[in-house]
mmCIF file of C-alpha atoms in Angstrom:
data_model
loop_
_atom_site.group_PDB
_atom_site.id
_atom_site.type_symbol
_atom_site.label_atom_id
_atom_site.label_comp_id
_atom_site.label_asym_id
_atom_site.label_seq_id
_atom_site.Cartn_x
_atom_site.Cartn_y
_atom_site.Cartn_z
ATOM 1 C CA MET A 1 -74.616 151.134 -17.783
ATOM 2 C CA TYR A 2 -77.983 152.355 -17.147
ATOM 3 C CA LEU A 3 -80.782 150.485 -19.087
ATOM 4 C CA SER A 4 -83.667 153.182 -18.083
ATOM 5 C CA ASP A 5 -84.477 156.563 -16.683
ATOM 6 C CA ILE A 6 -87.723 156.920 -15.689
ATOM 7 C CA HIS A 7 -87.866 160.211 -13.461
ATOM 8 C CA THR A 8 -87.051 163.012 -16.357
ATOM 9 C CA HIS A 9 -88.427 166.421 -17.148
ATOM 10 C CA SER A 10 -88.848 167.883 -20.533
ATOM 11 C CA ILE A 11 -89.578 171.458 -21.455
ATOM 12 C CA ALA A 12 -93.458 170.883 -20.070
ATOM 13 C CA SER A 13 -92.049 170.970 -16.915
ATOM 14 C CA GLY A 14 -90.868 174.831 -17.076
ATOM 15 C CA HIS A 15 -87.480 174.480 -15.517
ATOM 16 C CA GLY A 16 -84.056 173.298 -16.116
ATOM 17 C CA THR A 17 -84.393 172.085 -19.968
ATOM 18 C CA THR A 18 -85.609 173.095 -23.342
ATOM 19 C CA CYS A 19 -85.652 169.509 -24.596
ATOM 20 C CA THR A 20 -88.585 168.097 -26.110
ATOM 21 C CA ILE A 21 -89.736 164.553 -25.360
ATOM 22 C CA SER A 22 -88.106 163.768 -28.772
ATOM 23 C CA ASP A 23 -84.858 165.349 -28.012
ATOM 24 C CA MET A 24 -84.730 163.180 -24.654
ATOM 25 C CA ALA A 25 -85.651 159.809 -26.703
ATOM 26 C CA LYS A 26 -82.943 160.622 -28.816
ATOM 27 C CA ALA A 27 -80.080 161.477 -26.406
ATOM 28 C CA ALA A 28 -81.370 158.459 -24.589
ATOM 29 C CA SER A 29 -80.530 156.189 -27.439
ATOM 30 C CA LYS A 30 -77.298 157.426 -28.028
ATOM 31 C CA LYS A 31 -76.525 156.667 -24.506
ATOM 32 C CA GLY A 32 -77.715 153.059 -24.820
ATOM 33 C CA LEU A 33 -80.834 153.270 -22.844
ATOM 34 C CA LYS A 34 -83.950 151.059 -23.293
ATOM 35 C CA LEU A 35 -86.563 152.877 -21.582
ATOM 36 C CA LEU A 36 -87.272 156.278 -21.046
ATOM 37 C CA GLY A 37 -89.972 157.599 -18.634
ATOM 38 C CA ILE A 38 -91.058 161.418 -19.147
ATOM 39 C CA SER A 39 -92.728 162.546 -15.748
ATOM 40 C CA ASP A 40 -93.345 166.228 -15.952
ATOM 41 C CA HIS A 41 -94.086 168.054 -13.140
ATOM 42 C CA GLY A 42 -98.028 168.401 -12.347
ATOM 43 C CA PRO A 43 -99.473 171.586 -12.694
ATOM 44 C CA GLY A 44 -99.080 172.519 -9.221
ATOM 45 C CA THR A 45 -95.256 173.592 -10.244
ATOM 46 C CA LEU A 46 -95.187 176.832 -11.388
ATOM 47 C CA ALA A 47 -95.008 177.025 -15.216
ATOM 48 C CA SER A 48 -95.506 173.097 -15.705
ATOM 49 C CA GLY A 49 -97.597 170.753 -17.774
ATOM 50 C CA THR A 50 -101.280 171.526 -17.767
ATOM 51 C CA SER A 51 -104.412 169.060 -17.344
ATOM 52 C CA SER A 52 -104.631 169.266 -21.227
ATOM 53 C CA TYR A 53 -100.745 168.095 -21.611
ATOM 54 C CA PHE A 54 -101.285 164.965 -19.201
ATOM 55 C CA ARG A 55 -104.428 164.322 -20.957
ATOM 56 C CA SER A 56 -102.818 164.123 -24.456
ATOM 57 C CA LEU A 57 -99.693 161.837 -23.274
ATOM 58 C CA PRO A 58 -101.509 158.627 -23.562
ATOM 59 C CA PHE A 59 -101.563 159.304 -27.408
ATOM 60 C CA TYR A 60 -97.907 160.213 -27.797
ATOM 61 C CA PRO A 61 -95.850 157.336 -29.661
ATOM 62 C CA ARG A 62 -94.646 154.471 -27.455
ATOM 63 C CA LYS A 63 -91.381 154.309 -29.047
ATOM 64 C CA ARG A 64 -89.024 156.823 -30.559
ATOM 65 C CA PHE A 65 -85.627 156.196 -32.006
ATOM 66 C CA GLY A 66 -85.545 152.649 -30.955
ATOM 67 C CA ILE A 67 -86.578 153.548 -27.114
ATOM 68 C CA ASP A 68 -89.708 152.217 -25.341
ATOM 69 C CA ILE A 69 -91.291 155.322 -23.585
ATOM 70 C CA LEU A 70 -93.583 155.607 -20.765
ATOM 71 C CA TYR A 71 -95.720 158.507 -19.684
ATOM 72 C CA GLY A 72 -95.548 159.551 -16.295
ATOM 73 C CA VAL A 73 -96.060 162.780 -13.884
ATOM 74 C CA GLU A 74 -94.233 163.691 -10.966
ATOM 75 C CA LEU A 75 -97.131 164.665 -8.889
ATOM 76 C CA ASN A 76 -96.742 167.121 -5.956
ATOM 77 C CA ILE A 77 -98.036 165.859 -2.434
ATOM 78 C CA LEU A 78 -100.309 168.835 -1.211
ATOM 79 C CA ASP A 79 -101.171 167.997 2.220
ATOM 80 C CA SER A 80 -101.010 165.226 4.773
ATOM 81 C CA ALA A 81 -104.092 163.660 3.613
ATOM 82 C CA GLY A 82 -102.056 162.991 0.590
ATOM 83 C CA HIS A 83 -104.149 164.915 -1.998
ATOM 84 C CA THR A 84 -101.922 165.662 -5.344
ATOM 85 C CA ASP A 85 -102.190 167.591 -8.172
ATOM 86 C CA LEU A 86 -103.447 165.928 -10.904
ATOM 87 C CA SER A 87 -107.242 164.438 -11.277
ATOM 88 C CA ASP A 88 -107.851 160.513 -11.045
ATOM 89 C CA GLU A 89 -109.078 161.015 -14.232
ATOM 90 C CA LEU A 90 -106.032 162.021 -15.945
ATOM 91 C CA LEU A 91 -103.797 159.589 -13.682
ATOM 92 C CA ASN A 92 -105.832 156.700 -14.628
ATOM 93 C CA ASN A 93 -104.397 157.062 -18.224
ATOM 94 C CA LEU A 94 -100.631 157.560 -17.676
ATOM 95 C CA ASP A 95 -98.414 154.793 -17.105
ATOM 96 C CA TYR A 96 -97.147 155.651 -13.550
ATOM 97 C CA ALA A 97 -96.829 158.589 -11.127
ATOM 98 C CA ILE A 98 -93.805 159.622 -8.859
ATOM 99 C CA ILE A 99 -95.042 161.273 -5.748
ATOM 100 C CA SER A 100 -92.656 164.132 -4.279
ATOM 101 C CA MET A 101 -92.769 167.217 -2.024
ATOM 102 C CA HIS A 102 -91.881 170.612 -3.311
ATOM 103 C CA ARG A 103 -91.329 173.565 -1.021
ATOM 104 C CA GLN A 104 -93.688 175.599 -3.346
ATOM 105 C CA ASN A 105 -96.749 172.972 -2.864
ATOM 106 C CA TYR A 106 -96.369 171.293 0.543
ATOM 107 C CA ARG A 107 -95.607 172.667 3.973
ATOM 108 C CA SER A 108 -93.164 170.756 5.758
ATOM 109 C CA GLY A 109 -94.629 169.357 9.045
ATOM 110 C CA SER A 110 -93.305 167.161 11.859
ATOM 111 C CA VAL A 111 -91.843 163.756 10.951
ATOM 112 C CA SER A 112 -95.241 161.957 11.522
ATOM 113 C CA GLN A 113 -96.914 164.638 9.415
ATOM 114 C CA ASN A 114 -94.832 164.092 6.680
ATOM 115 C CA THR A 115 -94.983 160.131 6.937
ATOM 116 C CA GLU A 116 -98.467 160.230 6.638
ATOM 117 C CA ALA A 117 -98.657 162.477 3.574
ATOM 118 C CA TYR A 118 -96.118 160.175 1.665
ATOM 119 C CA ILE A 119 -98.315 157.209 3.039
ATOM 120 C CA ASN A 120 -101.467 158.444 2.080
ATOM 121 C CA ALA A 121 -100.313 159.632 -1.429
ATOM 122 C CA MET A 122 -98.997 156.352 -2.086
ATOM 123 C CA LYS A 123 -102.149 154.541 -1.620
ATOM 124 C CA HIS A 124 -103.489 155.884 -5.378
ATOM 125 C CA PRO A 125 -102.838 153.009 -7.842
ATOM 126 C CA ALA A 126 -101.155 155.266 -10.284
ATOM 127 C CA VAL A 127 -98.100 155.940 -8.173
ATOM 128 C CA LYS A 128 -95.249 153.654 -8.213
ATOM 129 C CA ILE A 129 -92.332 155.647 -7.052
ATOM 130 C CA LEU A 130 -91.514 158.194 -4.124
ATOM 131 C CA GLY A 131 -89.836 161.011 -5.472
ATOM 132 C CA HIS A 132 -86.569 162.247 -3.642
ATOM 133 C CA CYS A 133 -88.333 161.341 -0.231
ATOM 134 C CA ASP A 134 -84.470 161.944 1.297
ATOM 135 C CA ASP A 135 -84.862 165.999 1.132
ATOM 136 C CA THR A 136 -83.803 167.039 4.522
ATOM 137 C CA HIS A 137 -86.412 170.053 4.518
ATOM 138 C CA PHE A 138 -89.207 167.020 4.676
ATOM 139 C CA PRO A 139 -88.000 164.597 7.675
ATOM 140 C CA VAL A 140 -89.882 161.284 7.527
ATOM 141 C CA ASP A 141 -89.898 158.203 9.429
ATOM 142 C CA TYR A 142 -87.926 155.740 6.899
ATOM 143 C CA GLU A 143 -88.776 152.434 8.515
ATOM 144 C CA THR A 144 -92.560 153.144 8.583
ATOM 145 C CA LEU A 145 -92.070 154.975 5.146
ATOM 146 C CA ALA A 146 -90.625 151.668 3.819
ATOM 147 C CA ARG A 147 -93.038 149.109 5.252
ATOM 148 C CA ALA A 148 -95.895 151.339 3.793
ATOM 149 C CA ALA A 149 -94.171 151.285 0.345
ATOM 150 C CA LEU A 150 -93.763 147.580 0.314
ATOM 151 C CA ARG A 151 -97.348 147.187 1.180
ATOM 152 C CA GLU A 152 -98.129 149.446 -1.674
ATOM 153 C CA ASN A 153 -95.551 147.876 -4.303
ATOM 154 C CA VAL A 154 -93.943 151.200 -4.365
ATOM 155 C CA ILE A 155 -90.328 151.974 -4.774
ATOM 156 C CA PHE A 156 -88.014 154.586 -3.335
ATOM 157 C CA GLU A 157 -86.166 156.895 -5.994
ATOM 158 C CA ILE A 158 -82.628 157.526 -5.216
ATOM 159 C CA ASN A 159 -81.116 160.016 -7.881
ATOM 160 C CA GLU A 160 -77.611 161.875 -8.513
ATOM 161 C CA ALA A 161 -78.805 164.513 -5.792
ATOM 162 C CA SER A 162 -79.241 162.084 -3.237
ATOM 163 C CA LEU A 163 -75.749 161.731 -3.094
ATOM 164 C CA ALA A 164 -74.704 165.007 -3.319
ATOM 165 C CA PRO A 165 -73.834 166.447 0.045
ATOM 166 C CA GLY A 166 -73.863 170.049 -1.210
ATOM 167 C CA GLY A 167 -77.072 170.025 -3.027
ATOM 168 C CA TYR A 168 -80.159 171.985 -2.665
ATOM 169 C CA ARG A 169 -81.544 169.412 -0.778
ATOM 170 C CA GLY A 170 -79.353 169.520 2.079
ATOM 171 C CA ASP A 171 -76.870 166.521 3.008
ATOM 172 C CA THR A 172 -78.842 163.527 2.065
ATOM 173 C CA ARG A 173 -76.301 160.895 2.599
ATOM 174 C CA ALA A 174 -77.848 159.459 5.807
ATOM 175 C CA ASN A 175 -81.349 159.582 4.823
#
């Protein structure tokens, strides 16, 4: 049984779902979850949440259908310096941030450049999770990344796509 899911996308992410936050909380409640994290894509993703959307999240209800709600963002890493697509002002008012590399926002570099990009991005205090860093399109040095994540108190995400050899991220099982 799962107690929480904190990498979820509502209709505000602009892809794949037509669910509102209330719809998602209701479904989470029916599944017996205790905690739901809403982490819509940052504004760098086509048709995703705008700055005003993320500015309003801290004012949303913290409990819906008996489920505790956290409000975060899945940030797009933009470059090897670790820049992301949401301002510090907005990030500092959210509960957490996931940092991820997406092909439309980050041009994959060498293993060391990609690793450096993750490490630099995870230094922001709002960042708590490394999102799908097993993606074969963005090779990284996992030992170096794991040591940096430990220092920064950031966790690795492993989701169902991480274990799907035929997925769009490639065969990520070894990663």
